[in-house]
Amino acid sequence: MKSTKNIIPILLKNTLTNKKDVFISRKKNTVTMYNCGPTVYDYAHIGNLRAYVFADSLRRVLEYNGYEVKQVINITDVGHLTSDADEGEDKIESGAKREGLKVNKIIKRYTDAFFEDLKKLNINIDKIIFPKATEHIQEQIIFIQTLEEKGYTYKTTDGVYFDTSLINDYGKLGDINTKNLKEGARVKKNKEKRNAADFALWKFSPSYEKIKEKRQQEWSSPWGIGFPGWHIECSAMSMKHLGKQIDIHTGGVDHISVHHNNEIAQTESVTGKQFANYWMHNEHITIEGQKISKSVGNTIYLRNIIARGFSPLSLRYWFLTSHYNTRANFTWDALEGAHGALFKLHRYFIEEYGVGEGIVNKEYQKKFQTFINDDLDTPKVIALIWDMLKDDNISKKDKRSTMLDFDKALGFGFLESNKKLLEMLKNKGKKLSVGELPIEIKKLADEREKARAEKDFKKADEIRANLKKKGYEIKDTDKGVEIAIK
Ligand code: AMP
Ligand code: ZN
């Protein structure tokens, strides 16, 4: 891997210090990164997807700078209650009820859908570890036992809780301790809790207290039958897959006050060491000016975007036109703009700039590295690409190579387009047997044959033109139909 490391320092906005810090990895060439992942009870909406595109951009920037990145995104498939105050229903159980399915079906459906969404957004899922909470119940129990041995827990009638009053710096992330809590932002709902901020590590199944509706997911534990609290999975799985201390931990801003402060309290109480050196958070997306909410009914998923004829990567482009740490308001018009801009970039890249190998323009590359290493300033990078394209002093070949270089960090798909293009050119003029044809092309060729047999020559010609657009030349010879790559 090309190493540009240390030429321009990487600055990251760290919620822990509330400033941009110079990034220094714990180990020389490797970065460990944990991104809080989805609760798989529904499709991920475009707000959630911003969190993962942000994590992917961060990964790409670190890789661009020569680091190897060990990345974990957890799959929450139990224990995330509808309220942060450890109250309400388990989201997975309620998702199963909503769809009249067993929880394992719900978990599979939405985990698969999540992976599909990530792939469409050009996120390479093969490089990421995706641990599931339900596959780490033992690890979570052991984690809670360790906290118990160290004296941080107490039991109530509905579960085992963490006593936050024992932590001097509880709430240090986002300064929750000194501001929000003292102002009483969190309502003390559970009378048995010693402190308003205390949170559940293990919850007893309702059947344990009063026989109500039986949960589909429950496990025995030293404290009784139940299920883990939502925060404990991230502490336990991060430690298992990345070690006691990690470099970077990310999530949406909504996670700062409760979820991430609780993760810190749990992990640092067990290890006695700082959990993550850099805590990074993406701001929220609103839709047409409103908070994304099921009750408002304004939720948009990637599948809605594709159904309207937009390429999924236009969403990625739109995300990167604003800085991850500022709020962004989604509108269909804005997406249309992003779609058009990205299409134009691809067209320049392929049609105008050909396939010749040029050299990466050093001046623009330097600017690119300065912007991208400055806490991922993607809006500036996008503006820079357009400036470069308008610059007559740079040859087309060099523009092309410079775009390819930038795309390592942006992930707009030029690299993939390039591979496809080179493959096409390698096969230029090659005749293909029916078996070698992509299904879609074979279907069109069959339709054309049918149209010809029915003497519908207008339709046959239309299909020929359509095939041509897709890069295939169809010829009628004495021996039958021949198809070649144009
Ligand atoms: P969840 O599945 O609810 O745990 O959320 C998955 C990720 O999406 C978390 O990192 C959240 O902080 C983040 N998130 C939730 N809503 C939004 C939003 N409207 N905009 C950006 N990120 C969000
Ligand atoms: Zn988490």
Short mmCIF file of C-alpha atoms and ligand atoms in Angstrom, two decimals:
data_model
loop_
_atom_site.label_atom_id
_atom_site.label_comp_id
_atom_site.label_asym_id
_atom_site.label_seq_id
_atom_site.Cartn_x
_atom_site.Cartn_y
_atom_site.Cartn_z
CA MET A 1 0.00 0.00 0.00
CA LYS A 2 1.25 3.45 -0.87
CA SER A 3 2.13 5.31 2.28
CA THR A 4 1.54 9.02 2.42
CA LYS A 5 1.43 8.84 6.18
CA ASN A 6 2.69 11.76 8.24
CA ILE A 7 3.14 14.02 5.22
CA ILE A 8 -0.05 15.86 6.12
CA PRO A 9 -1.38 15.08 9.61
CA ILE A 10 -4.90 13.68 9.93
CA LEU A 11 -7.11 15.85 12.10
CA LEU A 12 -10.24 14.34 13.61
CA LYS A 13 -12.97 16.12 15.55
CA ASN A 14 -12.95 14.29 18.86
CA THR A 15 -16.11 14.48 20.96
CA LEU A 16 -14.03 13.51 23.98
CA THR A 17 -11.83 16.61 23.83
CA ASN A 18 -14.32 18.74 21.90
CA LYS A 19 -11.65 19.81 19.41
CA LYS A 20 -9.87 18.61 16.31
CA ASP A 21 -7.06 16.32 17.44
CA VAL A 22 -4.11 15.09 15.41
CA PHE A 23 -4.66 11.39 14.80
CA ILE A 24 -2.00 9.11 16.27
CA SER A 25 -2.73 5.41 16.09
CA ARG A 26 -2.08 3.14 19.06
CA LYS A 27 -0.11 0.76 16.86
CA LYS A 28 2.18 2.00 14.14
CA ASN A 29 0.35 0.97 10.97
CA THR A 30 -2.97 -0.39 12.17
CA VAL A 31 -6.13 1.36 13.29
CA THR A 32 -8.87 -0.30 15.31
CA MET A 33 -12.32 1.20 14.77
CA TYR A 34 -15.72 0.33 16.20
CA ASN A 35 -18.90 1.76 14.65
CA CYS A 36 -22.19 1.37 16.48
CA GLY A 37 -24.38 -0.60 14.12
CA PRO A 38 -28.03 -1.10 13.30
CA THR A 39 -30.83 -2.55 15.35
CA VAL A 40 -32.15 -5.00 12.80
CA TYR A 41 -35.89 -4.65 13.32
CA ASP A 42 -36.52 -2.59 10.17
CA TYR A 43 -34.69 -1.25 7.11
CA ALA A 44 -31.96 1.30 7.79
CA HIS A 45 -33.27 4.76 6.83
CA ILE A 46 -31.13 7.34 5.07
CA GLY A 47 -30.19 8.94 8.41
CA ASN A 48 -28.79 5.63 9.64
CA LEU A 49 -27.02 5.14 6.31
CA ARG A 50 -25.22 8.44 6.77
CA ALA A 51 -23.59 6.92 9.88
CA TYR A 52 -22.18 4.02 7.87
CA VAL A 53 -21.08 6.09 4.87
CA PHE A 54 -19.31 8.34 7.36
CA ALA A 55 -17.58 5.32 8.93
CA ASP A 56 -16.65 4.05 5.47
CA SER A 57 -15.26 7.45 4.45
CA LEU A 58 -13.17 7.49 7.61
CA ARG A 59 -11.88 4.00 6.84
CA ARG A 60 -11.02 5.03 3.28
CA VAL A 61 -9.18 8.16 4.43
CA LEU A 62 -7.14 6.13 6.92
CA GLU A 63 -6.34 3.60 4.20
CA TYR A 64 -5.43 6.39 1.81
CA ASN A 65 -2.95 7.52 4.46
CA GLY A 66 -1.37 4.08 4.52
CA TYR A 67 -3.06 2.49 7.54
CA GLU A 68 -4.57 -0.93 7.74
CA VAL A 69 -7.99 -0.68 9.36
CA LYS A 70 -9.58 -3.31 11.56
CA GLN A 71 -13.25 -2.34 11.62
CA VAL A 72 -16.23 -3.68 13.56
CA ILE A 73 -19.90 -2.81 13.05
CA ASN A 74 -22.15 -4.57 15.54
CA ILE A 75 -25.53 -6.01 14.66
CA THR A 76 -27.98 -5.34 17.50
CA ASP A 77 -30.44 -8.18 17.45
CA VAL A 78 -31.60 -8.06 21.07
CA GLY A 79 -31.93 -5.72 24.02
CA HIS A 80 -32.42 -2.33 22.37
CA LEU A 81 -35.51 -1.03 24.11
CA THR A 82 -37.73 1.64 22.61
CA SER A 83 -36.55 4.12 25.26
CA ASP A 84 -33.01 4.99 26.29
CA ALA A 85 -34.15 4.84 29.92
CA ASP A 86 -34.31 1.02 29.84
CA GLU A 87 -38.07 1.14 29.49
CA GLY A 88 -40.48 0.08 26.79
CA GLU A 89 -40.48 -2.84 24.43
CA ASP A 90 -37.50 -4.60 22.89
CA LYS A 91 -37.33 -3.28 19.30
CA ILE A 92 -36.62 -6.72 17.82
CA GLU A 93 -39.52 -8.36 19.66
CA SER A 94 -41.87 -5.57 18.62
CA GLY A 95 -40.64 -5.85 15.00
CA ALA A 96 -41.48 -9.56 15.08
CA LYS A 97 -44.96 -8.79 16.42
CA ARG A 98 -45.50 -6.10 13.79
CA GLU A 99 -44.73 -8.50 10.97
CA GLY A 100 -46.20 -11.62 12.60
CA LEU A 101 -42.86 -13.42 12.27
CA LYS A 102 -40.43 -15.21 14.52
CA VAL A 103 -37.60 -12.98 15.72
CA ASN A 104 -34.95 -14.97 13.85
CA LYS A 105 -36.80 -14.26 10.58
CA ILE A 106 -36.91 -10.53 11.38
CA ILE A 107 -33.23 -10.53 12.29
CA LYS A 108 -32.27 -12.30 9.06
CA ARG A 109 -34.50 -10.18 6.85
CA TYR A 110 -33.14 -6.87 8.10
CA THR A 111 -29.53 -7.96 8.51
CA ASP A 112 -29.50 -9.13 4.88
CA ALA A 113 -31.19 -5.90 3.77
CA PHE A 114 -28.58 -3.91 5.70
CA PHE A 115 -25.71 -5.69 3.94
CA GLU A 116 -27.38 -5.13 0.55
CA ASP A 117 -27.71 -1.40 1.30
CA LEU A 118 -24.07 -1.14 2.32
CA LYS A 119 -22.91 -2.91 -0.85
CA LYS A 120 -25.01 -0.58 -3.00
CA LEU A 121 -23.35 2.38 -1.30
CA ASN A 122 -19.96 1.00 -2.32
CA ILE A 123 -19.04 -0.16 1.17
CA ASN A 124 -16.93 -3.29 1.04
CA ILE A 125 -18.57 -5.54 3.62
CA ASP A 126 -15.93 -8.25 3.19
CA LYS A 127 -13.43 -6.06 5.03
CA ILE A 128 -15.68 -5.49 8.07
CA ILE A 129 -16.39 -7.71 11.10
CA PHE A 130 -20.13 -7.79 11.95
CA PRO A 131 -20.61 -9.42 15.37
CA LYS A 132 -24.16 -10.13 16.51
CA ALA A 133 -25.31 -9.46 20.06
CA THR A 134 -27.15 -12.80 20.29
CA GLU A 135 -23.98 -14.65 19.34
CA HIS A 136 -22.07 -13.00 22.21
CA ILE A 137 -24.36 -13.60 25.17
CA GLN A 138 -21.66 -15.42 27.16
CA GLU A 139 -19.16 -12.62 26.60
CA GLN A 140 -21.75 -10.13 27.83
CA ILE A 141 -22.54 -12.21 30.92
CA ILE A 142 -18.84 -12.48 31.76
CA PHE A 143 -18.47 -8.72 31.30
CA ILE A 144 -21.34 -8.09 33.74
CA GLN A 145 -19.88 -10.61 36.20
CA THR A 146 -16.58 -8.72 36.13
CA LEU A 147 -18.41 -5.46 36.84
CA GLU A 148 -20.25 -7.22 39.67
CA GLU A 149 -17.01 -8.54 41.18
CA LYS A 150 -15.58 -5.02 41.06
CA GLY A 151 -18.65 -3.71 42.88
CA TYR A 152 -20.22 -1.57 40.18
CA THR A 153 -23.63 -3.29 40.02
CA TYR A 154 -26.81 -3.73 42.03
CA LYS A 155 -29.96 -5.73 41.53
CA THR A 156 -33.54 -4.47 41.35
CA THR A 157 -36.75 -6.39 40.70
CA ASP A 158 -36.40 -5.91 36.95
CA GLY A 159 -32.69 -6.35 36.37
CA VAL A 160 -29.06 -5.76 37.19
CA TYR A 161 -27.97 -2.12 37.02
CA PHE A 162 -24.74 -0.16 36.76
CA ASP A 163 -24.19 2.35 39.56
CA THR A 164 -22.97 5.47 37.76
CA SER A 165 -22.33 7.35 41.02
CA LEU A 166 -19.21 5.24 41.46
CA ILE A 167 -17.60 6.77 38.39
CA ASN A 168 -15.98 10.13 38.97
CA ASP A 169 -16.01 11.22 35.37
CA TYR A 170 -19.33 9.64 34.34
CA GLY A 171 -20.78 11.61 31.42
CA LYS A 172 -17.43 12.95 30.24
CA LEU A 173 -18.33 12.45 26.60
CA GLY A 174 -20.10 15.60 25.43
CA ASP A 175 -19.84 16.93 28.98
CA ILE A 176 -23.16 15.37 29.92
CA ASN A 177 -22.22 15.21 33.57
CA THR A 178 -21.86 18.89 34.24
CA LYS A 179 -24.55 20.19 31.92
CA ASN A 180 -27.44 17.92 31.15
CA LEU A 181 -27.65 15.68 34.19
CA LYS A 182 -27.44 18.41 36.77
CA GLU A 183 -30.23 20.17 34.97
CA GLY A 184 -32.25 16.97 35.34
CA ALA A 185 -32.57 16.18 31.67
CA ARG A 186 -33.10 12.53 32.37
CA VAL A 187 -36.33 11.63 34.07
CA LYS A 188 -36.02 9.23 36.94
CA LYS A 189 -38.53 6.64 35.88
CA ASN A 190 -37.50 3.55 37.76
CA LYS A 191 -37.91 4.15 41.50
CA GLU A 192 -35.54 1.34 42.39
CA LYS A 193 -32.66 2.94 40.51
CA ARG A 194 -30.12 4.59 42.79
CA ASN A 195 -29.29 7.36 40.33
CA ALA A 196 -31.16 8.73 37.31
CA ALA A 197 -28.28 7.87 34.99
CA ASP A 198 -27.93 4.23 36.13
CA PHE A 199 -28.63 1.77 33.34
CA ALA A 200 -29.52 -1.88 32.92
CA LEU A 201 -26.80 -4.45 32.26
CA TRP A 202 -29.19 -7.38 32.37
CA LYS A 203 -32.99 -7.24 32.24
CA PHE A 204 -35.19 -9.98 33.58
CA SER A 205 -37.78 -11.39 31.23
CA PRO A 206 -41.22 -10.14 32.22
CA SER A 207 -42.18 -13.73 32.94
CA TYR A 208 -39.63 -13.68 35.76
CA GLU A 209 -41.52 -10.96 37.61
CA LYS A 210 -45.12 -11.40 36.53
CA ILE A 211 -46.13 -13.92 33.91
CA LYS A 212 -47.05 -11.73 30.99
CA GLU A 213 -46.20 -12.36 27.39
CA LYS A 214 -43.26 -14.72 26.94
CA ARG A 215 -40.28 -13.22 25.18
CA GLN A 216 -38.95 -15.01 22.14
CA GLN A 217 -35.35 -14.26 23.11
CA GLU A 218 -34.17 -14.99 26.62
CA TRP A 219 -31.21 -16.71 28.24
CA SER A 220 -30.35 -18.02 31.67
CA SER A 221 -27.77 -16.06 33.59
CA PRO A 222 -26.37 -16.00 37.13
CA TRP A 223 -29.06 -13.40 37.92
CA GLY A 224 -32.08 -15.10 36.35
CA ILE A 225 -33.67 -15.60 32.93
CA GLY A 226 -33.54 -12.50 30.81
CA PHE A 227 -31.61 -10.63 28.16
CA PRO A 228 -28.70 -8.19 28.03
CA GLY A 229 -29.10 -4.43 28.30
CA TRP A 230 -28.42 -2.64 25.04
CA HIS A 231 -25.09 -0.96 25.94
CA ILE A 232 -23.23 -4.02 27.17
CA GLU A 233 -22.96 -5.66 23.72
CA CYS A 234 -20.77 -2.87 22.34
CA SER A 235 -18.37 -3.03 25.30
CA ALA A 236 -18.16 -6.83 25.20
CA MET A 237 -17.90 -7.22 21.42
CA SER A 238 -15.46 -4.37 20.98
CA MET A 239 -13.17 -5.96 23.57
CA LYS A 240 -13.49 -9.39 22.02
CA HIS A 241 -12.81 -8.34 18.43
CA LEU A 242 -10.56 -5.30 18.84
CA GLY A 243 -8.98 -5.53 22.30
CA LYS A 244 -9.23 -3.61 25.58
CA GLN A 245 -8.36 -0.25 24.05
CA ILE A 246 -9.22 0.96 20.58
CA ASP A 247 -8.35 3.91 18.39
CA ILE A 248 -11.70 5.17 17.11
CA HIS A 249 -15.33 4.70 18.10
CA THR A 250 -18.16 6.25 16.06
CA GLY A 251 -21.91 6.67 15.96
CA GLY A 252 -24.62 9.27 15.41
CA VAL A 253 -24.81 12.27 17.77
CA ASP A 254 -27.87 10.77 19.46
CA HIS A 255 -25.54 8.15 20.97
CA ILE A 256 -23.31 10.61 22.81
CA SER A 257 -25.31 11.32 25.93
CA VAL A 258 -26.47 7.87 26.97
CA HIS A 259 -25.20 4.96 24.88
CA HIS A 260 -21.59 6.01 24.48
CA ASN A 261 -21.17 7.35 28.01
CA ASN A 262 -22.51 4.02 29.24
CA GLU A 263 -20.13 2.07 27.01
CA ILE A 264 -17.25 4.13 28.43
CA ALA A 265 -18.42 3.56 32.03
CA GLN A 266 -18.64 -0.20 31.52
CA THR A 267 -15.40 -0.74 29.62
CA GLU A 268 -13.23 1.63 31.64
CA SER A 269 -14.53 0.13 34.92
CA VAL A 270 -13.47 -3.30 33.72
CA THR A 271 -10.08 -2.37 32.24
CA GLY A 272 -9.07 0.67 34.26
CA LYS A 273 -7.83 2.16 30.99
CA GLN A 274 -9.14 4.64 28.44
CA PHE A 275 -11.53 2.84 26.06
CA ALA A 276 -11.23 4.77 22.78
CA ASN A 277 -8.85 7.62 22.02
CA TYR A 278 -11.08 9.25 19.42
CA TRP A 279 -14.87 9.40 19.67
CA MET A 280 -16.44 10.67 16.47
CA HIS A 281 -20.07 11.43 15.74
CA ASN A 282 -22.07 12.20 12.65
CA GLU A 283 -24.80 14.82 12.85
CA HIS A 284 -28.35 13.98 11.90
CA ILE A 285 -30.17 14.09 8.60
CA THR A 286 -33.59 15.71 8.43
CA ILE A 287 -36.03 15.08 5.61
CA GLU A 288 -37.69 18.11 4.03
CA GLY A 289 -36.89 20.01 7.25
CA GLN A 290 -38.28 17.44 9.67
CA LYS A 291 -36.76 14.91 12.03
CA ILE A 292 -36.90 11.40 10.54
CA SER A 293 -39.71 9.69 12.34
CA LYS A 294 -42.04 6.79 11.77
CA SER A 295 -44.89 8.72 13.38
CA VAL A 296 -44.42 11.65 10.98
CA GLY A 297 -44.29 9.07 8.20
CA ASN A 298 -41.38 10.77 6.40
CA THR A 299 -38.90 7.89 6.56
CA ILE A 300 -36.93 7.25 3.37
CA TYR A 301 -35.01 4.06 2.69
CA LEU A 302 -32.42 3.35 0.02
CA ARG A 303 -34.94 1.16 -1.78
CA ASN A 304 -37.27 4.18 -2.21
CA ILE A 305 -34.40 6.09 -3.80
CA ILE A 306 -33.64 3.27 -6.22
CA ALA A 307 -37.34 2.84 -7.03
CA ARG A 308 -37.43 6.49 -8.13
CA GLY A 309 -34.67 5.78 -10.64
CA PHE A 310 -31.74 7.31 -8.75
CA SER A 311 -28.48 5.45 -8.50
CA PRO A 312 -27.65 4.49 -4.90
CA LEU A 313 -24.27 6.18 -5.26
CA SER A 314 -26.01 9.49 -5.81
CA LEU A 315 -27.03 9.22 -2.14
CA ARG A 316 -23.37 8.70 -1.26
CA TYR A 317 -22.46 11.75 -3.35
CA TRP A 318 -25.20 13.78 -1.66
CA PHE A 319 -23.97 12.71 1.79
CA LEU A 320 -20.44 13.85 0.99
CA THR A 321 -21.56 17.27 -0.25
CA SER A 322 -22.04 18.21 3.39
CA HIS A 323 -19.59 17.68 6.22
CA TYR A 324 -20.48 14.62 8.34
CA ASN A 325 -20.50 16.74 11.46
CA THR A 326 -23.10 19.25 10.28
CA ARG A 327 -26.81 18.68 9.97
CA ALA A 328 -28.02 18.03 6.46
CA ASN A 329 -31.52 18.35 5.08
CA PHE A 330 -32.57 15.81 2.48
CA THR A 331 -34.87 16.88 -0.35
CA TRP A 332 -35.63 15.00 -3.55
CA ASP A 333 -34.44 18.04 -5.51
CA ALA A 334 -31.07 17.90 -3.76
CA LEU A 335 -30.80 14.20 -4.56
CA GLU A 336 -31.63 14.90 -8.19
CA GLY A 337 -28.82 17.46 -8.23
CA ALA A 338 -26.41 14.93 -6.73
CA HIS A 339 -27.51 12.27 -9.20
CA GLY A 340 -26.92 14.61 -12.15
CA ALA A 341 -23.52 15.73 -10.86
CA LEU A 342 -22.29 12.20 -10.27
CA PHE A 343 -23.55 11.07 -13.67
CA LYS A 344 -21.63 13.93 -15.26
CA LEU A 345 -18.45 12.98 -13.41
CA HIS A 346 -18.76 9.37 -14.58
CA ARG A 347 -19.42 10.53 -18.12
CA TYR A 348 -16.34 12.76 -18.15
CA PHE A 349 -14.31 9.98 -16.64
CA ILE A 350 -15.32 7.41 -19.22
CA GLU A 351 -16.30 9.22 -22.40
CA GLU A 352 -14.20 12.36 -22.36
CA TYR A 353 -11.09 11.20 -20.68
CA GLY A 354 -10.71 7.81 -22.34
CA VAL A 355 -8.71 5.03 -20.79
CA GLY A 356 -5.14 6.25 -21.14
CA GLU A 357 -2.96 6.15 -18.04
CA GLY A 358 -1.92 9.60 -16.93
CA ILE A 359 -0.21 10.81 -13.80
CA VAL A 360 -1.84 12.10 -10.66
CA ASN A 361 -1.56 15.88 -10.60
CA LYS A 362 0.63 16.67 -7.58
CA GLU A 363 -0.78 20.13 -6.93
CA TYR A 364 -4.38 18.95 -6.79
CA GLN A 365 -3.38 15.84 -4.87
CA LYS A 366 -1.75 17.96 -2.19
CA LYS A 367 -4.90 20.08 -1.87
CA PHE A 368 -7.00 16.93 -1.80
CA GLN A 369 -4.94 15.45 1.02
CA THR A 370 -5.08 18.67 3.00
CA PHE A 371 -8.87 18.81 2.73
CA ILE A 372 -9.60 15.14 3.31
CA ASN A 373 -7.17 14.92 6.26
CA ASP A 374 -8.81 17.96 7.79
CA ASP A 375 -11.54 15.99 9.55
CA LEU A 376 -12.85 14.61 6.24
CA ASP A 377 -13.74 17.87 4.57
CA THR A 378 -15.59 16.20 1.71
CA PRO A 379 -17.52 19.30 0.53
CA LYS A 380 -14.19 21.00 -0.19
CA VAL A 381 -12.93 17.89 -1.96
CA ILE A 382 -15.97 17.76 -4.22
CA ALA A 383 -15.54 21.43 -5.10
CA LEU A 384 -11.87 20.69 -5.82
CA ILE A 385 -12.75 17.93 -8.32
CA TRP A 386 -14.93 20.32 -10.28
CA ASP A 387 -12.19 22.96 -10.22
CA MET A 388 -9.71 20.45 -11.55
CA LEU A 389 -12.03 19.35 -14.34
CA LYS A 390 -12.32 22.97 -15.48
CA ASP A 391 -8.54 23.48 -15.38
CA ASP A 392 -7.23 23.59 -18.96
CA ASN A 393 -3.64 23.16 -17.83
CA ILE A 394 -4.22 19.53 -16.98
CA SER A 395 -4.40 16.87 -19.65
CA LYS A 396 -7.42 14.62 -19.89
CA LYS A 397 -5.35 11.59 -19.04
CA ASP A 398 -4.03 13.25 -15.90
CA LYS A 399 -7.50 14.37 -14.89
CA ARG A 400 -8.63 10.79 -15.18
CA SER A 401 -5.78 9.44 -13.05
CA THR A 402 -6.25 12.17 -10.46
CA MET A 403 -9.96 11.32 -10.21
CA LEU A 404 -9.06 7.68 -9.71
CA ASP A 405 -6.69 8.61 -6.91
CA PHE A 406 -9.30 10.75 -5.12
CA ASP A 407 -11.89 8.03 -5.53
CA LYS A 408 -9.97 5.74 -3.19
CA ALA A 409 -11.17 8.00 -0.40
CA LEU A 410 -14.51 9.08 -1.88
CA GLY A 411 -15.89 5.77 -3.14
CA PHE A 412 -17.93 7.23 -6.02
CA GLY A 413 -17.26 4.14 -8.09
CA PHE A 414 -14.72 5.43 -10.65
CA LEU A 415 -12.43 2.58 -9.69
CA GLU A 416 -15.18 0.07 -10.38
CA SER A 417 -16.19 1.82 -13.64
CA ASN A 418 -12.57 1.73 -14.65
CA LYS A 419 -12.29 -2.00 -14.05
CA LYS A 420 -15.48 -2.62 -16.05
CA LEU A 421 -14.29 -0.39 -18.85
CA LEU A 422 -10.91 -2.08 -19.10
CA GLU A 423 -12.61 -5.46 -19.12
CA MET A 424 -14.90 -4.33 -21.94
CA LEU A 425 -11.97 -3.02 -23.95
CA LYS A 426 -9.97 -6.17 -23.39
CA ASN A 427 -12.88 -8.07 -24.91
CA LYS A 428 -13.55 -5.58 -27.70
CA GLY A 429 -14.81 -7.44 -30.77
CA LYS A 430 -14.87 -10.74 -28.92
CA LYS A 431 -17.71 -12.96 -30.06
CA LEU A 432 -19.72 -14.41 -27.26
CA SER A 433 -21.48 -17.74 -27.07
CA VAL A 434 -25.00 -17.71 -25.65
CA GLY A 435 -23.74 -19.12 -22.35
CA GLU A 436 -21.33 -16.21 -21.91
CA LEU A 437 -24.00 -13.54 -22.28
CA PRO A 438 -25.26 -11.70 -19.22
CA ILE A 439 -28.86 -12.77 -18.50
CA GLU A 440 -30.26 -9.36 -19.36
CA ILE A 441 -28.51 -9.36 -22.77
CA LYS A 442 -29.58 -12.90 -23.55
CA LYS A 443 -33.17 -11.96 -22.73
CA LEU A 444 -33.02 -8.99 -25.11
CA ALA A 445 -31.47 -11.16 -27.86
CA ASP A 446 -34.27 -13.72 -27.41
CA GLU A 447 -36.90 -10.99 -27.53
CA ARG A 448 -35.37 -9.71 -30.75
CA GLU A 449 -35.46 -13.19 -32.29
CA LYS A 450 -39.10 -13.47 -31.32
CA ALA A 451 -39.88 -10.06 -32.83
CA ARG A 452 -38.12 -11.06 -36.06
CA ALA A 453 -40.03 -14.34 -36.24
CA GLU A 454 -43.24 -12.35 -35.84
CA LYS A 455 -41.99 -9.94 -38.55
CA ASP A 456 -42.09 -7.05 -36.08
CA PHE A 457 -38.94 -5.47 -37.57
CA LYS A 458 -39.50 -2.14 -35.87
CA LYS A 459 -39.30 -3.79 -32.47
CA ALA A 460 -36.33 -5.92 -33.57
CA ASP A 461 -34.46 -2.75 -34.59
CA GLU A 462 -35.30 -1.04 -31.34
CA ILE A 463 -33.86 -3.96 -29.39
CA ARG A 464 -30.73 -3.90 -31.55
CA ALA A 465 -30.30 -0.20 -30.75
CA ASN A 466 -30.84 -0.90 -27.07
CA LEU A 467 -28.20 -3.67 -27.13
CA LYS A 468 -25.81 -1.28 -28.86
CA LYS A 469 -26.31 1.23 -26.05
CA LYS A 470 -25.40 -1.49 -23.59
CA GLY A 471 -22.21 -2.22 -25.53
CA TYR A 472 -23.23 -5.27 -27.61
CA GLU A 473 -23.30 -5.61 -31.40
CA ILE A 474 -25.78 -8.09 -32.80
CA LYS A 475 -25.37 -9.49 -36.32
CA ASP A 476 -27.53 -11.83 -38.34
CA THR A 477 -25.32 -14.23 -40.26
CA ASP A 478 -25.96 -17.35 -42.35
CA LYS A 479 -25.09 -19.39 -39.28
CA GLY A 480 -27.55 -17.52 -37.10
CA VAL A 481 -27.28 -14.62 -34.68
CA GLU A 482 -23.83 -13.50 -33.54
CA ILE A 483 -23.23 -11.20 -30.60
CA ALA A 484 -19.99 -9.37 -30.00
CA ILE A 485 -18.79 -6.80 -27.51
CA LYS A 486 -18.66 -3.45 -29.21
P1 AMP B 1 -29.98 2.67 15.32
O1 AMP B 1 -30.25 1.52 14.39
O2 AMP B 1 -31.21 3.40 15.75
O3 AMP B 1 -29.13 2.26 16.51
O4 AMP B 1 -29.13 3.75 14.50
C1 AMP B 1 -28.03 3.42 13.69
C2 AMP B 1 -27.11 4.60 13.51
O5 AMP B 1 -27.74 5.68 12.84
C3 AMP B 1 -26.62 5.19 14.85
O6 AMP B 1 -25.24 5.51 14.73
C4 AMP B 1 -27.47 6.44 15.00
O7 AMP B 1 -26.85 7.39 15.83
C5 AMP B 1 -27.57 6.91 13.57
N1 AMP B 1 -28.74 7.76 13.27
C6 AMP B 1 -30.01 7.60 13.69
N2 AMP B 1 -30.84 8.55 13.15
C7 AMP B 1 -30.05 9.34 12.37
C8 AMP B 1 -30.30 10.50 11.55
N3 AMP B 1 -31.50 11.03 11.40
N4 AMP B 1 -29.24 11.05 10.88
C9 AMP B 1 -28.00 10.51 11.01
N5 AMP B 1 -27.71 9.43 11.77
C10 AMP B 1 -28.71 8.83 12.45
ZN ZN B 2 -22.76 0.92 20.54
#
